[in-house]
PDB file of C-alpha atoms and ligand atoms in Angstrom:
ATOM      1  CA  UNK Z   8     -10.609  82.880  32.945  1.00 96.00           C
ATOM      2  CA  UNK Z   9      -8.303  80.513  34.984  1.00 98.00           C
ATOM      3  CA  UNK Z  10      -9.392  76.832  33.977  1.00 98.00           C
ATOM      4  CA  UNK Z  11      -7.813  74.147  36.140  1.00 98.00           C
ATOM      5  CA  UNK Z  12      -9.402  71.072  34.757  1.00 98.00           C
ATOM      6  CA  UNK Z  13     -12.027  69.961  32.226  1.00 98.00           C
ATOM      7  CA  UNK Z  14     -14.283  66.725  31.983  1.00 98.00           C
ATOM      8  CA  UNK Z  15     -15.527  66.231  28.487  1.00 98.00           C
ATOM      9  CA  UNK Z  16     -18.526  64.395  29.465  1.00 98.00           C
ATOM     10  CA  UNK Z  17     -20.175  63.607  32.932  1.00 98.00           C
ATOM     11  CA  UNK Z  18     -23.626  62.177  33.720  1.00 97.00           C
ATOM     12  CA  UNK Z  19     -23.482  63.177  37.390  1.00 96.00           C
ATOM     13  CA  UNK Z  20     -22.774  66.838  37.397  1.00 97.00           C
ATOM     14  CA  UNK Z  21     -25.735  68.127  35.832  1.00 98.00           C
ATOM     15  CA  UNK Z  22     -29.170  66.716  36.872  1.00 96.00           C
ATOM     16  CA  UNK Z  23     -30.783  65.130  33.691  1.00 96.00           C
ATOM     17  CA  UNK Z  24     -28.132  66.151  31.235  1.00 98.00           C
ATOM     18  CA  UNK Z  25     -25.015  64.850  29.858  1.00 98.00           C
ATOM     19  CA  UNK Z  26     -22.616  67.804  30.260  1.00 98.00           C
ATOM     20  CA  UNK Z  27     -19.029  68.963  30.041  1.00 98.00           C
ATOM     21  CA  UNK Z  28     -17.704  70.444  33.214  1.00 98.00           C
ATOM     22  CA  UNK Z  29     -15.257  73.220  33.387  1.00 98.00           C
ATOM     23  CA  UNK Z  30     -13.160  73.558  36.719  1.00 98.00           C
ATOM     24  CA  UNK Z  31     -12.291  77.082  37.541  1.00 98.00           C
ATOM     25  CA  UNK Z  32      -8.831  77.415  39.170  1.00 98.00           C
ATOM     26  CA  UNK Z  33      -8.954  79.342  42.622  1.00 98.00           C
ATOM     27  CA  UNK Z  34     -11.355  79.567  45.542  1.00 98.00           C
ATOM     28  CA  UNK Z  35     -12.012  82.408  48.186  1.00 98.00           C
ATOM     29  CA  UNK Z  36     -12.820  79.638  50.807  1.00 98.00           C
ATOM     30  CA  UNK Z  37     -10.619  77.230  52.464  1.00 98.00           C
ATOM     31  CA  UNK Z  38     -12.929  74.295  53.505  1.00 97.00           C
ATOM     32  CA  UNK Z  39     -11.046  72.166  55.598  1.00 95.00           C
ATOM     33  CA  UNK Z  40     -12.468  69.026  54.089  1.00 94.00           C
ATOM     34  CA  UNK Z  41     -12.280  70.532  50.330  1.00 95.00           C
ATOM     35  CA  UNK Z  42     -12.602  67.649  47.721  1.00 91.00           C
ATOM     36  CA  UNK Z  43     -10.406  69.840  44.957  1.00 95.00           C
ATOM     37  CA  UNK Z  44      -7.461  71.499  46.811  1.00 97.00           C
ATOM     38  CA  UNK Z  45      -5.560  71.358  43.725  1.00 97.00           C
ATOM     39  CA  UNK Z  46      -8.103  74.164  42.581  1.00 98.00           C
ATOM     40  CA  UNK Z  47      -7.863  76.153  45.944  1.00 98.00           C
ATOM     41  CA  UNK Z  48      -4.332  76.319  47.022  1.00 98.00           C
ATOM     42  CA  UNK Z  49      -2.025  78.208  44.738  1.00 97.00           C
ATOM     43  CA  UNK Z  50       0.928  76.379  45.675  1.00 97.00           C
ATOM     44  CA  UNK Z  51      -0.960  73.050  44.320  1.00 97.00           C
ATOM     45  CA  UNK Z  52      -2.201  74.556  41.172  1.00 97.00           C
ATOM     46  CA  UNK Z  53      -1.244  72.798  37.990  1.00 96.00           C
ATOM     47  CA  UNK Z  54      -1.088  74.190  34.398  1.00 97.00           C
ATOM     48  CA  UNK Z  55      -3.755  76.405  33.103  1.00 98.00           C
ATOM     49  CA  UNK Z  56      -6.083  74.966  30.333  1.00 98.00           C
ATOM     50  CA  UNK Z  57      -6.577  77.169  27.091  1.00 97.00           C
ATOM     51  CA  UNK Z  58     -10.196  78.175  26.890  1.00 97.00           C
ATOM     52  CA  UNK Z  59     -10.185  78.359  23.251  1.00 97.00           C
ATOM     53  CA  UNK Z  60      -9.323  74.775  23.049  1.00 98.00           C
ATOM     54  CA  UNK Z  61     -12.281  73.974  25.236  1.00 98.00           C
ATOM     55  CA  UNK Z  62     -14.585  76.215  23.138  1.00 98.00           C
ATOM     56  CA  UNK Z  63     -13.266  74.429  19.936  1.00 98.00           C
ATOM     57  CA  UNK Z  64     -14.229  71.090  21.724  1.00 98.00           C
ATOM     58  CA  UNK Z  65     -17.722  72.347  22.802  1.00 98.00           C
ATOM     59  CA  UNK Z  66     -18.208  73.625  18.996  1.00 98.00           C
ATOM     60  CA  UNK Z  67     -17.690  70.181  17.837  1.00 98.00           C
ATOM     61  CA  UNK Z  68     -19.784  68.337  20.375  1.00 97.00           C
ATOM     62  CA  UNK Z  69     -22.912  70.546  19.788  1.00 96.00           C
ATOM     63  CA  UNK Z  70     -25.796  68.221  19.675  1.00 93.00           C
ATOM     64  CA  UNK Z  71     -23.889  65.360  21.623  1.00 96.00           C
ATOM     65  CA  UNK Z  72     -23.791  67.176  24.985  1.00 98.00           C
ATOM     66  CA  UNK Z  73     -26.505  68.953  26.718  1.00 98.00           C
ATOM     67  CA  UNK Z  74     -25.004  71.263  28.878  1.00 98.00           C
ATOM     68  CA  UNK Z  75     -21.742  72.769  30.450  1.00 98.00           C
ATOM     69  CA  UNK Z  76     -21.121  73.132  33.973  1.00 98.00           C
ATOM     70  CA  UNK Z  77     -18.835  75.810  35.541  1.00 98.00           C
ATOM     71  CA  UNK Z  78     -17.548  74.732  39.020  1.00 97.00           C
ATOM     72  CA  UNK Z  79     -14.338  74.911  40.758  1.00 92.00           C
ATOM     73  CA  UNK Z  80     -12.674  76.348  42.714  1.00 95.00           C
ATOM     74  CA  UNK Z  81     -15.099  78.876  43.120  1.00 98.00           C
ATOM     75  CA  UNK Z  82     -16.238  80.036  39.467  1.00 98.00           C
ATOM     76  CA  UNK Z  83     -17.988  83.405  40.445  1.00 98.00           C
ATOM     77  CA  UNK Z  84     -14.465  84.841  41.326  1.00 98.00           C
ATOM     78  CA  UNK Z  85     -13.626  84.731  37.746  1.00 98.00           C
ATOM     79  CA  UNK Z  86     -14.265  88.117  36.420  1.00 97.00           C
ATOM     80  CA  UNK Z  87     -14.936  86.869  32.925  1.00 98.00           C
ATOM     81  CA  UNK Z  88     -17.550  84.156  33.925  1.00 98.00           C
ATOM     82  CA  UNK Z  89     -20.375  86.073  32.198  1.00 98.00           C
ATOM     83  CA  UNK Z  90     -18.496  86.273  28.986  1.00 98.00           C
ATOM     84  CA  UNK Z  91     -17.849  82.580  29.057  1.00 98.00           C
ATOM     85  CA  UNK Z  92     -21.380  81.850  29.954  1.00 98.00           C
ATOM     86  CA  UNK Z  93     -22.496  83.630  26.838  1.00 98.00           C
ATOM     87  CA  UNK Z  94     -20.349  81.961  24.666  1.00 98.00           C
ATOM     88  CA  UNK Z  95     -21.537  78.606  25.814  1.00 98.00           C
ATOM     89  CA  UNK Z  96     -25.027  79.733  25.511  1.00 97.00           C
ATOM     90  CA  UNK Z  97     -24.359  80.813  21.908  1.00 98.00           C
ATOM     91  CA  UNK Z  98     -23.424  77.285  21.240  1.00 98.00           C
ATOM     92  CA  UNK Z  99     -26.887  76.138  22.248  1.00 97.00           C
ATOM     93  CA  UNK Z 100     -25.780  74.504  25.804  1.00 98.00           C
ATOM     94  CA  UNK Z 101     -27.638  74.662  28.988  1.00 98.00           C
ATOM     95  CA  UNK Z 102     -25.566  76.147  31.604  1.00 98.00           C
ATOM     96  CA  UNK Z 103     -25.170  75.139  35.267  1.00 98.00           C
ATOM     97  CA  UNK Z 104     -23.053  76.886  37.802  1.00 98.00           C
ATOM     98  CA  UNK Z 105     -21.848  75.393  41.169  1.00 98.00           C
ATOM     99  CA  UNK Z 106     -21.039  78.142  43.763  1.00 98.00           C
ATOM    100  CA  UNK Z 107     -20.292  78.921  47.350  1.00 98.00           C
ATOM    101  CA  UNK Z 108     -22.732  81.737  47.305  1.00 98.00           C
ATOM    102  CA  UNK Z 109     -20.078  84.276  48.375  1.00 98.00           C
ATOM    103  CA  UNK Z 110     -20.503  86.603  45.486  1.00 98.00           C
ATOM    104  CA  UNK Z 111     -24.165  87.952  45.062  1.00 98.00           C
ATOM    105  CA  UNK Z 112     -22.918  90.429  42.673  1.00 98.00           C
ATOM    106  CA  UNK Z 113     -21.423  88.168  40.291  1.00 98.00           C
ATOM    107  CA  UNK Z 114     -24.510  85.911  40.747  1.00 98.00           C
ATOM    108  CA  UNK Z 115     -26.867  88.701  39.873  1.00 98.00           C
ATOM    109  CA  UNK Z 116     -25.013  89.337  36.845  1.00 98.00           C
ATOM    110  CA  UNK Z 117     -25.102  85.702  35.483  1.00 98.00           C
ATOM    111  CA  UNK Z 118     -28.323  84.460  36.600  1.00 98.00           C
ATOM    112  CA  UNK Z 119     -30.300  85.815  33.700  1.00 98.00           C
ATOM    113  CA  UNK Z 120     -28.094  83.324  31.562  1.00 98.00           C
ATOM    114  CA  UNK Z 121     -27.785  80.283  33.657  1.00 98.00           C
ATOM    115  CA  UNK Z 122     -30.374  77.414  33.709  1.00 98.00           C
ATOM    116  CA  UNK Z 123     -29.454  75.792  36.912  1.00 98.00           C
ATOM    117  CA  UNK Z 124     -27.598  76.806  40.047  1.00 98.00           C
ATOM    118  CA  UNK Z 125     -26.139  74.549  42.857  1.00 97.00           C
ATOM    119  CA  UNK Z 126     -25.292  76.606  45.747  1.00 97.00           C
ATOM    120  CA  UNK Z 127     -23.441  75.272  49.024  1.00 97.00           C
ATOM    121  CA  UNK Z 128     -24.894  76.038  52.355  1.00 97.00           C
ATOM    122  CA  UNK Z 129     -21.598  75.280  54.319  1.00 97.00           C
ATOM    123  CA  UNK Z 130     -23.374  75.455  57.821  1.00 97.00           C
ATOM    124  CA  UNK Z 131     -26.022  77.058  59.903  1.00 96.00           C
ATOM    125  CA  UNK Z 132     -25.545  80.832  59.825  1.00 95.00           C
ATOM    126  CA  UNK Z 133     -23.474  82.414  62.680  1.00 91.00           C
ATOM    127  CA  UNK Z 134     -19.820  81.295  63.678  1.00 91.00           C
ATOM    128  CA  UNK Z 135     -20.327  77.892  62.362  1.00 93.00           C
ATOM    129  CA  UNK Z 136     -20.499  79.120  58.871  1.00 96.00           C
ATOM    130  CA  UNK Z 137     -16.746  80.778  59.012  1.00 96.00           C
ATOM    131  CA  UNK Z 138     -15.360  77.473  60.708  1.00 95.00           C
ATOM    132  CA  UNK Z 139     -16.705  75.212  57.896  1.00 96.00           C
ATOM    133  CA  UNK Z 140     -15.330  77.562  55.381  1.00 97.00           C
ATOM    134  CA  UNK Z 141     -11.781  78.044  56.905  1.00 96.00           C
ATOM    135  CA  UNK Z 142     -12.101  81.742  56.318  1.00 97.00           C
ATOM    136  CA  UNK Z 143     -13.992  84.510  57.930  1.00 96.00           C
ATOM    137  CA  UNK Z 144     -17.320  84.727  56.000  1.00 96.00           C
ATOM    138  CA  UNK Z 145     -19.965  87.470  56.175  1.00 92.00           C
ATOM    139  CA  UNK Z 146     -23.007  85.024  55.916  1.00 92.00           C
ATOM    140  CA  UNK Z 147     -25.178  88.143  54.962  1.00 95.00           C
ATOM    141  CA  UNK Z 148     -23.661  87.675  51.482  1.00 96.00           C
ATOM    142  CA  UNK Z 149     -24.592  84.121  51.481  1.00 96.00           C
ATOM    143  CA  UNK Z 150     -28.170  85.123  52.400  1.00 95.00           C
ATOM    144  CA  UNK Z 151     -28.250  87.582  49.584  1.00 97.00           C
ATOM    145  CA  UNK Z 152     -27.043  84.823  47.190  1.00 97.00           C
ATOM    146  CA  UNK Z 153     -29.936  82.476  48.456  1.00 95.00           C
ATOM    147  CA  UNK Z 154     -32.475  85.352  47.934  1.00 94.00           C
ATOM    148  CA  UNK Z 155     -31.264  85.990  44.397  1.00 96.00           C
ATOM    149  CA  UNK Z 156     -31.405  82.494  43.344  1.00 96.00           C
ATOM    150  CA  UNK Z 157     -34.806  81.822  44.803  1.00 93.00           C
ATOM    151  CA  UNK Z 158     -36.098  85.019  43.097  1.00 94.00           C
ATOM    152  CA  UNK Z 159     -34.618  84.275  39.650  1.00 95.00           C
ATOM    153  CA  UNK Z 160     -36.986  81.644  38.577  1.00 95.00           C
ATOM    154  CA  UNK Z 161     -33.937  79.459  37.691  1.00 96.00           C
ATOM    155  CA  UNK Z 162     -33.768  75.928  38.509  1.00 96.00           C
ATOM    156  CA  UNK Z 163     -31.755  75.297  41.611  1.00 96.00           C
ATOM    157  CA  UNK Z 164     -30.612  73.233  44.486  1.00 96.00           C
ATOM    158  CA  UNK Z 165     -28.997  74.155  47.786  1.00 96.00           C
ATOM    159  CA  UNK Z 166     -26.453  71.533  49.130  1.00 96.00           C
ATOM    160  CA  UNK Z 167     -24.391  70.845  52.330  1.00 96.00           C
ATOM    161  CA  UNK Z 168     -21.279  68.633  52.764  1.00 96.00           C
ATOM    162  CA  UNK Z 169     -21.218  67.203  56.313  1.00 96.00           C
ATOM    163  CA  UNK Z 170     -17.947  66.669  58.263  1.00 95.00           C
ATOM    164  CA  UNK Z 171     -17.639  65.237  61.672  1.00 94.00           C
ATOM    165  CA  UNK Z 172     -15.629  68.136  62.940  1.00 93.00           C
ATOM    166  CA  UNK Z 173     -16.734  71.156  60.714  1.00 93.00           C
ATOM    167  CA  UNK Z 174     -20.231  70.474  59.867  1.00 95.00           C
ATOM    168  CA  UNK Z 175     -21.665  67.652  61.885  1.00 95.00           C
ATOM    169  CA  UNK Z 176     -24.555  65.810  60.292  1.00 95.00           C
ATOM    170  CA  UNK Z 177     -26.724  66.742  63.439  1.00 96.00           C
ATOM    171  CA  UNK Z 178     -26.749  70.263  62.436  1.00 96.00           C
ATOM    172  CA  UNK Z 179     -28.428  69.543  59.003  1.00 95.00           C
ATOM    173  CA  UNK Z 180     -31.722  70.121  60.617  1.00 94.00           C
ATOM    174  CA  UNK Z 181     -30.923  73.575  61.768  1.00 94.00           C
ATOM    175  CA  UNK Z 182     -30.075  74.239  57.988  1.00 94.00           C
ATOM    176  CA  UNK Z 183     -33.334  72.833  56.979  1.00 93.00           C
ATOM    177  CA  UNK Z 184     -35.022  75.157  59.158  1.00 91.00           C
ATOM    178  CA  UNK Z 185     -33.401  78.201  57.769  1.00 88.00           C
ATOM    179  CA  UNK Z 186     -34.291  76.965  54.149  1.00 89.00           C
ATOM    180  CA  UNK Z 187     -37.864  75.830  54.821  1.00 83.00           C
ATOM    181  CA  UNK Z 188     -38.878  72.380  53.915  1.00 70.00           C
ATOM    182  CA  UNK Z 189     -40.239  73.099  50.372  1.00 65.00           C
ATOM    183  CA  UNK Z 190     -36.540  73.903  49.021  1.00 77.00           C
ATOM    184  CA  UNK Z 191     -34.490  71.492  47.115  1.00 89.00           C
ATOM    185  CA  UNK Z 192     -31.702  70.530  49.470  1.00 93.00           C
ATOM    186  CA  UNK Z 193     -29.467  67.614  49.957  1.00 91.00           C
ATOM    187  CA  UNK Z 194     -26.870  66.933  52.614  1.00 93.00           C
ATOM    188  CA  UNK Z 195     -23.719  64.582  52.128  1.00 90.00           C
ATOM    189  CA  UNK Z 196     -20.744  63.263  53.804  1.00 88.00           C
ATOM    190  CA  UNK Z 197     -17.499  64.719  52.795  1.00 81.00           C
ATOM    191  CA  UNK Z 198     -15.555  62.210  50.951  1.00 73.00           C
TER     192      UNK Z 198
HETATM  193  S1  SF4 B 223     -15.797  76.384  48.464  1.00 61.55           S
HETATM  194 FE1  SF4 B 223     -15.564  74.349  47.232  1.00 61.55          FE
HETATM  195  S2  SF4 B 223     -13.578  74.624  46.295  1.00 61.55           S
HETATM  196 FE2  SF4 B 223     -13.719  76.278  47.873  1.00 61.55          FE
HETATM  197  S3  SF4 B 223     -12.482  75.501  49.489  1.00 61.55           S
HETATM  198 FE3  SF4 B 223     -14.657  74.899  49.897  1.00 61.55          FE
HETATM  199  S4  SF4 B 223     -15.026  72.916  49.060  1.00 61.55           S
HETATM  200 FE4  SF4 B 223     -13.136  73.720  48.263  1.00 61.55          FE
END
């Protein structure tokens, strides 16, 4: 697994839990407002962290931390994500995955071992979607991920980052219509 960053303890990345955060390196999207460009653009990549050192840390913090968050970048493009999640679970931690929803196959593989998923809905479906992602996106894959998450029984949230040019806040009601009002959904302005 390519790990570009690690936060030992966070109170804001996993609702209701004190969690360590693993930032995977690499993303298949190029959202123009990306908050983590150092994990997206290869020319900005920093040194990789050693996953074994992270597992050593997690081993030592058992009982002090509640969970581990895999975010990025985009964690579902990491081929060994399932293995890493299983190792984290074996240490007794709850697992949260943050995803852009582009990889339903990987999502299906890991959902049985995940306790919480936060998935981005970048824009209303159609041409707006690719514009917000900075690459051509087949929103059928995004819908598949949504359905998988809903059907999984795993705790989840959908979320949107608003940006005046790429995802104006006025379009949030369109996304809410797609999701239905019962969904756990939040929209926030890009930083
Ligand atoms: S999906 Fe997330 S990490 Fe990837 S480019 Fe978009 S905002 Fe950045």
